[in-house]
């Protein structure tokens, strides 16, 4: 399986697709997340060390709203709760692969600056294509340094994640001689091992040629 990420749905789009019970559950979950955004954790039942109720909702999103909508529901919860790095790290480290993916998909919608890069870097160290595809989205495009971004491209090629998943691919590849060198080395290694060179490698290599900025950005 070689996934790209699917767009996250808005609340309005979700409401149009969810059944009545799921919509009611989402209403309650988002209300709990909104409450958490404006109140101290010490107000949570059980004291300051209790898990906020919206985080429990985060884990249960697929069960109540359907697996196909879980990413979107979880992203909305993170946004409504104004999730800070400690909560994101907790949800990522303790979550399933699906829960980790949702954290990665929502990072660019939260006011985090570069502080969540360790989560992206962790995902890029895995061979889980779902996590790798989610990790190379807008947050990575905006915050990964050149060295780590180049290695993220190679990770996609190595694991079979289509480069269509990479946000701002054309902009960040253009004129990158070091990326071109790394791609050439990777291709040479594949050929020497008797393996085929991914078509996406040639596509990215073409993008490294210096030239004027494209009128629209490839993702």
CSV table of C-alpha atoms in Angstrom, one decimal, residues 28-205:
chain,number,residue,atom,x,y,z
A,28,UNK,CA,-20.3,16.9,22.5
A,29,UNK,CA,-16.6,16.1,21.7
A,30,UNK,CA,-16.0,19.5,20.2
A,31,UNK,CA,-17.7,21.2,23.2
A,32,UNK,CA,-15.4,19.3,25.5
A,33,UNK,CA,-12.4,20.3,23.4
A,34,UNK,CA,-13.4,24.0,23.4
A,35,UNK,CA,-13.9,23.9,27.1
A,36,UNK,CA,-10.4,22.5,27.6
A,37,UNK,CA,-9.0,25.3,25.5
A,38,UNK,CA,-10.2,27.9,27.9
A,39,UNK,CA,-9.8,26.2,31.3
A,40,UNK,CA,-6.8,24.9,33.2
A,41,UNK,CA,-6.2,21.2,33.3
A,42,UNK,CA,-6.7,21.3,37.1
A,43,UNK,CA,-10.4,21.7,36.4
A,44,UNK,CA,-10.5,18.3,34.8
A,45,UNK,CA,-12.3,15.7,36.9
A,46,UNK,CA,-9.7,13.7,38.8
A,47,UNK,CA,-7.3,16.5,39.3
A,48,UNK,CA,-4.4,18.0,37.3
A,49,UNK,CA,-3.0,14.6,36.1
A,50,UNK,CA,-6.3,13.2,34.7
A,51,UNK,CA,-6.5,12.8,31.0
A,52,UNK,CA,-8.8,15.5,29.5
A,53,UNK,CA,-12.1,14.1,28.3
A,54,UNK,CA,-11.5,15.4,24.7
A,55,UNK,CA,-8.4,13.2,24.5
A,56,UNK,CA,-10.5,10.2,25.2
A,57,UNK,CA,-12.8,11.3,22.5
A,58,UNK,CA,-9.8,11.6,20.2
A,59,UNK,CA,-9.0,8.0,20.6
A,60,UNK,CA,-12.7,7.0,20.1
A,61,UNK,CA,-13.3,9.0,16.9
A,62,UNK,CA,-13.2,6.1,14.5
A,63,UNK,CA,-15.6,4.0,16.6
A,64,UNK,CA,-18.2,6.8,16.7
A,65,UNK,CA,-17.8,8.6,13.4
A,66,UNK,CA,-16.4,5.9,11.2
A,67,UNK,CA,-12.8,5.1,10.2
A,68,UNK,CA,-13.1,7.1,7.0
A,69,UNK,CA,-13.8,10.3,9.0
A,70,UNK,CA,-11.5,9.7,11.9
A,71,UNK,CA,-8.6,11.9,10.6
A,72,UNK,CA,-10.9,14.8,10.1
A,73,UNK,CA,-12.7,14.4,13.4
A,74,UNK,CA,-9.4,14.1,15.3
A,75,UNK,CA,-8.0,17.2,13.5
A,76,UNK,CA,-11.1,19.2,14.5
A,77,UNK,CA,-10.6,18.1,18.1
A,78,UNK,CA,-7.0,19.2,18.1
A,79,UNK,CA,-7.9,22.6,16.6
A,80,UNK,CA,-10.8,23.2,18.9
A,81,UNK,CA,-8.7,22.3,22.0
A,82,UNK,CA,-5.9,24.5,20.8
A,83,UNK,CA,-3.7,21.5,21.5
A,84,UNK,CA,-0.2,22.4,22.8
A,85,UNK,CA,2.9,20.3,22.3
A,86,UNK,CA,2.6,18.3,25.5
A,87,UNK,CA,-0.9,17.0,24.5
A,88,UNK,CA,0.2,16.4,21.0
A,89,UNK,CA,3.2,14.5,22.1
A,90,UNK,CA,1.1,12.4,24.5
A,91,UNK,CA,-1.5,11.6,21.8
A,92,UNK,CA,1.3,10.7,19.3
A,93,UNK,CA,3.4,8.6,21.6
A,94,UNK,CA,0.5,6.7,23.2
A,95,UNK,CA,-1.7,6.5,20.1
A,96,UNK,CA,-2.2,3.9,17.4
A,97,UNK,CA,-0.8,4.5,13.9
A,98,UNK,CA,-4.1,6.1,12.9
A,99,UNK,CA,-4.1,8.4,15.9
A,100,UNK,CA,-0.5,9.4,15.2
A,101,UNK,CA,-1.3,10.1,11.6
A,102,UNK,CA,-4.1,12.5,12.6
A,103,UNK,CA,-1.7,14.4,14.8
A,104,UNK,CA,0.8,14.8,11.9
A,105,UNK,CA,-2.0,15.9,9.6
A,106,UNK,CA,-3.2,18.7,11.9
A,107,UNK,CA,0.2,20.2,12.9
A,108,UNK,CA,0.1,23.0,10.3
A,109,UNK,CA,-3.3,24.2,11.7
A,110,UNK,CA,-2.0,24.7,15.2
A,111,UNK,CA,0.2,27.5,16.5
A,112,UNK,CA,3.3,25.5,17.2
A,113,UNK,CA,6.2,27.1,15.2
A,114,UNK,CA,8.9,24.5,14.8
A,115,UNK,CA,8.4,22.9,18.2
A,116,UNK,CA,6.6,19.8,16.9
A,117,UNK,CA,9.4,18.8,14.5
A,118,UNK,CA,10.4,15.9,16.8
A,119,UNK,CA,7.1,14.2,16.0
A,120,UNK,CA,7.7,14.7,12.2
A,121,UNK,CA,11.2,13.3,12.5
A,122,UNK,CA,10.0,10.3,14.5
A,123,UNK,CA,7.4,9.5,11.8
A,124,UNK,CA,10.1,9.8,9.1
A,125,UNK,CA,12.2,7.2,11.0
A,126,UNK,CA,9.5,4.6,10.6
A,127,UNK,CA,8.7,2.5,7.6
A,128,UNK,CA,4.9,3.0,8.1
A,129,UNK,CA,3.9,4.5,4.8
A,130,UNK,CA,0.8,6.1,6.4
A,131,UNK,CA,3.0,8.0,8.8
A,132,UNK,CA,5.6,9.0,6.3
A,133,UNK,CA,2.9,10.4,3.9
A,134,UNK,CA,1.4,12.4,6.7
A,135,UNK,CA,4.7,13.7,7.9
A,136,UNK,CA,5.6,15.3,4.6
A,137,UNK,CA,2.7,17.7,4.6
A,138,UNK,CA,2.5,21.5,5.0
A,139,UNK,CA,4.1,21.5,8.5
A,140,UNK,CA,7.2,19.7,7.3
A,141,UNK,CA,7.4,21.9,4.2
A,142,UNK,CA,7.3,25.0,6.4
A,143,UNK,CA,9.7,23.9,9.1
A,144,UNK,CA,12.0,21.0,8.1
A,145,UNK,CA,15.5,22.3,7.4
A,146,UNK,CA,17.1,21.5,4.0
A,147,UNK,CA,19.1,18.5,5.2
A,148,UNK,CA,16.1,16.7,6.9
A,149,UNK,CA,13.7,17.7,4.0
A,150,UNK,CA,16.0,16.0,1.5
A,151,UNK,CA,16.1,12.9,3.6
A,152,UNK,CA,12.3,13.0,3.8
A,153,UNK,CA,12.2,12.9,0.0
A,154,UNK,CA,14.5,9.9,-0.1
A,155,UNK,CA,12.4,8.2,2.6
A,156,UNK,CA,9.3,8.6,0.4
A,157,UNK,CA,11.2,7.0,-2.6
A,158,UNK,CA,12.6,4.2,-0.4
A,159,UNK,CA,9.2,3.3,1.1
A,160,UNK,CA,7.1,3.8,-2.0
A,161,UNK,CA,5.2,6.8,-0.8
A,162,UNK,CA,4.2,8.8,-3.9
A,163,UNK,CA,5.9,12.2,-4.0
A,164,UNK,CA,2.4,13.7,-4.6
A,165,UNK,CA,2.2,13.5,-0.8
A,166,UNK,CA,5.0,16.0,-0.4
A,167,UNK,CA,3.8,19.5,0.2
A,168,UNK,CA,5.6,22.3,-1.7
A,169,UNK,CA,7.7,19.7,-3.6
A,170,UNK,CA,8.4,21.9,-6.6
A,171,UNK,CA,9.3,25.0,-4.6
A,172,UNK,CA,11.7,23.3,-2.3
A,173,UNK,CA,13.3,21.1,-4.9
A,174,UNK,CA,13.9,23.8,-7.5
A,175,UNK,CA,17.7,24.4,-7.9
A,176,UNK,CA,18.6,22.1,-5.1
A,177,UNK,CA,21.9,20.7,-6.3
A,178,UNK,CA,22.5,18.6,-3.2
A,179,UNK,CA,19.1,16.9,-3.5
A,180,UNK,CA,20.0,16.2,-7.2
A,181,UNK,CA,23.3,14.6,-6.1
A,182,UNK,CA,21.5,12.5,-3.4
A,183,UNK,CA,18.9,11.3,-6.0
A,184,UNK,CA,21.6,10.4,-8.4
A,185,UNK,CA,23.5,8.4,-5.8
A,186,UNK,CA,20.2,6.6,-4.8
A,187,UNK,CA,19.5,5.7,-8.4
A,188,UNK,CA,23.0,4.4,-8.9
A,189,UNK,CA,22.7,2.2,-5.8
A,190,UNK,CA,19.4,0.8,-7.1
A,191,UNK,CA,20.8,0.0,-10.5
A,192,UNK,CA,23.9,-1.6,-9.0
A,193,UNK,CA,21.7,-3.8,-6.9
A,194,UNK,CA,19.7,-4.8,-10.0
A,195,UNK,CA,16.6,-3.0,-8.8
A,196,UNK,CA,14.4,-0.6,-10.7
A,197,UNK,CA,14.6,3.2,-10.2
A,198,UNK,CA,11.2,4.7,-9.0
A,199,UNK,CA,9.6,6.9,-11.6
A,200,UNK,CA,9.0,9.5,-8.9
A,201,UNK,CA,12.8,9.8,-8.6
A,202,UNK,CA,13.1,11.1,-12.2
A,203,UNK,CA,10.2,13.4,-11.5
A,204,UNK,CA,11.9,15.0,-8.5
A,205,UNK,CA,15.3,15.1,-10.2
